[in-house]
Amino acid sequence: MLFAALTTISILCITAAVTALTASIATDSLATKATQSAKSCFIGDNLPTDAYFTARSRSTRLSQISTRLMTSGILLLLLGAATLALAACRHKHANS
């Protein structure tokens, strides 16, 4: 019973980690696009427009979200792996 519960928790953690890491990749891609669009918001050579500051702000916000998603994804992946190792250890000792 404990083995099944630990295995289920492990699978749920790993699934949530993969989802968070995938969302992090998508968010990072959006942040890169915002940075690229900010580069085209200048009048002449050195005079930024309001769109530049809006795009830079969006890029900063998306980068922060991406970092948080990546950190939580890695932590969930480690938690899932540790739970799976604990389940395997309990199952091995229960059968010996």
Backbone as CSV, one residue per row, in Angstrom:
resi,resn,N_x,N_y,N_z,CA_x,CA_y,CA_z,C_x,C_y,C_z
1,MET,0.829,-1.196,0.000,0.000,0.000,0.000,0.872,1.258,0.000
2,LEU,1.889,1.267,0.865,2.788,2.421,0.944,3.579,2.567,-0.353
3,PHE,3.969,1.435,-0.932,4.712,1.464,-2.193,3.877,2.123,-3.294
4,ALA,2.612,1.768,-3.378,1.734,2.343,-4.410,1.525,3.836,-4.183
5,ALA,1.372,4.245,-2.936,1.170,5.663,-2.625,2.418,6.480,-2.964
6,LEU,3.586,5.960,-2.584,4.832,6.671,-2.876,5.088,6.743,-4.381
7,THR,4.775,5.675,-5.081,4.952,5.673,-6.535,4.014,6.681,-7.203
8,THR,2.783,6.750,-6.732,1.817,7.710,-7.275,2.267,9.144,-7.022
9,ILE,2.728,9.425,-5.819,3.229,10.769,-5.493,4.429,11.105,-6.368
10,SER,5.298,10.146,-6.572,6.469,10.363,-7.410,6.080,10.684,-8.851
11,ILE,5.141,9.943,-9.390,4.692,10.183,-10.765,4.038,11.552,-10.890
12,LEU,3.233,11.932,-9.891,2.598,13.252,-9.917,3.633,14.375,-9.843
13,CYS,4.657,14.212,-9.002,5.710,15.230,-8.896,6.486,15.357,-10.205
14,ILE,6.819,14.235,-10.800,7.577,14.268,-12.056,6.735,14.866,-13.180
15,THR,5.438,14.561,-13.206,4.551,15.142,-14.218,4.439,16.650,-14.034
16,ALA,4.292,17.100,-12.795,4.225,18.543,-12.523,5.546,19.216,-12.884
17,ALA,6.664,18.527,-12.652,7.973,19.088,-12.994,8.120,19.259,-14.494
18,VAL,7.710,18.267,-15.251,7.792,18.360,-16.715,6.899,19.494,-17.219
19,THR,5.713,19.637,-16.642,4.809,20.722,-17.022,5.421,22.086,-16.704
20,ALA,6.001,22.227,-15.525,6.616,23.501,-15.135,7.819,23.828,-16.018
21,LEU,8.622,22.834,-16.336,9.783,23.081,-17.191,9.363,23.426,-18.618
22,THR,8.304,22.799,-19.114,7.798,23.134,-20.445,7.252,24.557,-20.471
23,ALA,6.518,24.932,-19.429,6.007,26.306,-19.339,7.150,27.303,-19.226
24,SER,8.215,26.914,-18.547,9.391,27.778,-18.424,10.033,28.028,-19.781
25,ILE,10.108,26.995,-20.600,10.677,27.147,-21.945,9.827,28.102,-22.782
26,ALA,8.503,27.937,-22.703,7.612,28.810,-23.466,7.709,30.257,-22.985
27,THR,7.774,30.452,-21.680,7.874,31.797,-21.120,9.198,32.440,-21.480
28,ASP,10.254,31.664,-21.462,11.562,32.200,-21.836,11.581,32.619,-23.308
29,SER,10.906,31.857,-24.147,10.807,32.214,-25.555,10.053,33.533,-25.739
30,LEU,8.980,33.724,-24.980,8.238,34.989,-25.045,9.083,36.160,-24.545
31,ALA,9.895,35.921,-23.514,10.771,36.982,-22.999,11.818,37.367,-24.038
32,THR,12.327,36.389,-24.757,13.298,36.670,-25.816,12.665,37.481,-26.943
33,LYS,11.423,37.136,-27.296,10.722,37.901,-28.332,10.479,39.342,-27.880
34,ALA,10.162,39.534,-26.603,9.948,40.885,-26.091,11.240,41.687,-26.121
35,THR,12.365,41.045,-25.811,13.658,41.719,-25.874,13.988,42.109,-27.312
36,GLN,13.708,41.214,-28.243,13.972,41.512,-29.649,13.092,42.654,-30.156
37,SER,11.846,42.678,-29.729,10.969,43.758,-30.183,11.356,45.094,-29.554
38,ALA,11.955,45.061,-28.372,12.404,46.305,-27.729,13.550,46.937,-28.510
39,LYS,14.345,46.115,-29.170,15.483,46.641,-29.922,15.059,47.472,-31.126
40,SER,13.825,47.273,-31.585,13.368,48.018,-32.760,12.545,49.257,-32.394
41,CYS,12.530,49.621,-31.139,11.705,50.746,-30.677,12.547,51.993,-30.401
42,PHE,13.323,52.408,-31.370,14.155,53.599,-31.214,13.857,54.588,-32.332
43,ILE,13.956,55.855,-32.015,13.892,56.906,-33.028,15.328,57.334,-33.284
44,GLY,15.753,57.181,-34.483,17.146,57.479,-34.782,18.038,56.397,-34.203
45,ASP,19.166,56.822,-33.649,20.125,55.854,-33.113,19.992,55.635,-31.609
46,ASN,19.651,56.667,-30.853,19.718,56.537,-29.399,18.481,56.976,-28.638
47,LEU,17.392,57.317,-29.286,16.224,57.835,-28.588,15.137,56.759,-28.499
48,PRO,14.954,56.167,-27.295,13.943,55.110,-27.166,12.527,55.693,-27.108
49,THR,11.570,54.924,-27.606,10.161,55.314,-27.538,9.520,54.671,-26.309
50,ASP,8.246,54.995,-26.061,7.527,54.382,-24.936,7.375,52.875,-25.133
51,ALA,7.275,52.448,-26.368,7.148,51.010,-26.649,8.391,50.248,-26.194
52,TYR,9.544,50.907,-26.238,10.785,50.264,-25.775,10.667,49.907,-24.301
53,PHE,10.225,50.871,-23.495,10.127,50.634,-22.050,9.047,49.616,-21.718
54,THR,7.985,49.598,-22.477,6.940,48.599,-22.291,7.461,47.195,-22.612
55,ALA,8.168,47.077,-23.709,8.718,45.772,-24.108,9.783,45.298,-23.125
56,ARG,10.614,46.202,-22.645,11.645,45.823,-21.667,11.012,45.384,-20.347
57,SER,9.959,46.078,-19.943,9.256,45.701,-18.719,8.621,44.315,-18.864
58,ARG,7.994,44.065,-20.016,7.396,42.754,-20.276,8.462,41.666,-20.290
59,SER,9.600,41.967,-20.891,10.692,41.000,-20.948,11.207,40.664,-19.551
60,THR,11.352,41.676,-18.713,11.830,41.457,-17.342,10.844,40.603,-16.554
61,ARG,9.539,40.932,-16.661,8.516,40.159,-15.955,8.497,38.703,-16.409
62,LEU,8.565,38.486,-17.719,8.544,37.122,-18.241,9.799,36.344,-17.844
63,SER,10.930,37.018,-17.782,12.162,36.345,-17.348,12.062,35.919,-15.892
64,GLN,11.470,36.761,-15.054,11.290,36.394,-13.649,10.357,35.196,-13.501
65,ILE,9.272,35.198,-14.274,8.337,34.067,-14.231,9.021,32.796,-14.718
66,SER,9.807,32.907,-15.777,10.522,31.754,-16.316,11.491,31.173,-15.300
67,THR,12.193,32.047,-14.597,13.147,31.588,-13.583,12.431,30.863,-12.452
68,ARG,11.305,31.395,-12.028,10.544,30.739,-10.952,10.001,29.389,-11.399
69,LEU,9.508,29.323,-12.625,9.006,28.053,-13.143,10.120,27.019,-13.257
70,MET,11.280,27.464,-13.717,12.401,26.543,-13.862,12.867,26.023,-12.498
71,THR,12.933,26.917,-11.527,13.349,26.508,-10.176,12.353,25.519,-9.573
72,SER,11.058,25.822,-9.682,10.065,24.903,-9.125,10.051,23.579,-9.879
73,GLY,10.275,23.616,-11.192,10.321,22.376,-11.964,11.475,21.481,-11.552
74,ILE,12.635,22.095,-11.340,13.802,21.306,-10.918,13.588,20.728,-9.520
75,LEU,13.013,21.541,-8.619,12.753,21.042,-7.268,11.726,19.913,-7.276
76,LEU,10.693,20.049,-8.084,9.704,18.974,-8.186,10.305,17.714,-8.794
77,LEU,11.198,17.883,-9.751,11.857,16.722,-10.350,12.727,16.002,-9.322
78,LEU,13.456,16.752,-8.519,14.266,16.140,-7.461,13.396,15.466,-6.412
79,LEU,12.288,16.106,-6.047,11.372,15.517,-5.076,10.768,14.222,-5.614
80,GLY,10.380,14.231,-6.881,9.825,13.019,-7.485,10.837,11.886,-7.549
81,ALA,12.087,12.214,-7.891,13.134,11.186,-7.945,13.433,10.644,-6.549
82,ALA,13.465,11.518,-5.562,13.724,11.058,-4.196,12.585,10.180,-3.682
83,THR,11.362,10.547,-3.987,10.206,9.746,-3.568,10.214,8.385,-4.264
84,LEU,10.585,8.368,-5.531,10.666,7.104,-6.259,11.773,6.217,-5.682
85,ALA,12.903,6.820,-5.316,13.986,6.049,-4.696,13.551,5.498,-3.344
86,LEU,12.798,6.301,-2.573,12.300,5.833,-1.279,11.315,4.684,-1.469
87,ALA,10.457,4.786,-2.470,9.496,3.712,-2.745,10.221,2.426,-3.138
88,ALA,11.260,2.555,-3.967,12.017,1.371,-4.382,12.734,0.740,-3.196
89,CYS,13.272,1.585,-2.330,13.976,1.083,-1.145,13.000,0.363,-0.210
90,ARG,11.825,0.953,0.038,10.818,0.330,0.900,10.328,-0.988,0.297
91,HIS,10.148,-1.004,-1.010,9.658,-2.206,-1.677,10.702,-3.318,-1.603
92,LYS,11.973,-2.938,-1.759,13.046,-3.925,-1.698,13.159,-4.536,-0.305
93,HIS,13.078,-3.683,0.729,13.208,-4.184,2.104,11.963,-4.936,2.558
94,ALA,10.811,-4.609,1.993,9.590,-5.305,2.357,9.585,-6.726,1.796
95,ASN,10.239,-6.909,0.650,10.265,-8.229,0.009,11.426,-9.096,0.481
96,SER,12.346,-8.540,1.287,13.452,-9.380,1.744,13.205,-10.068,3.050
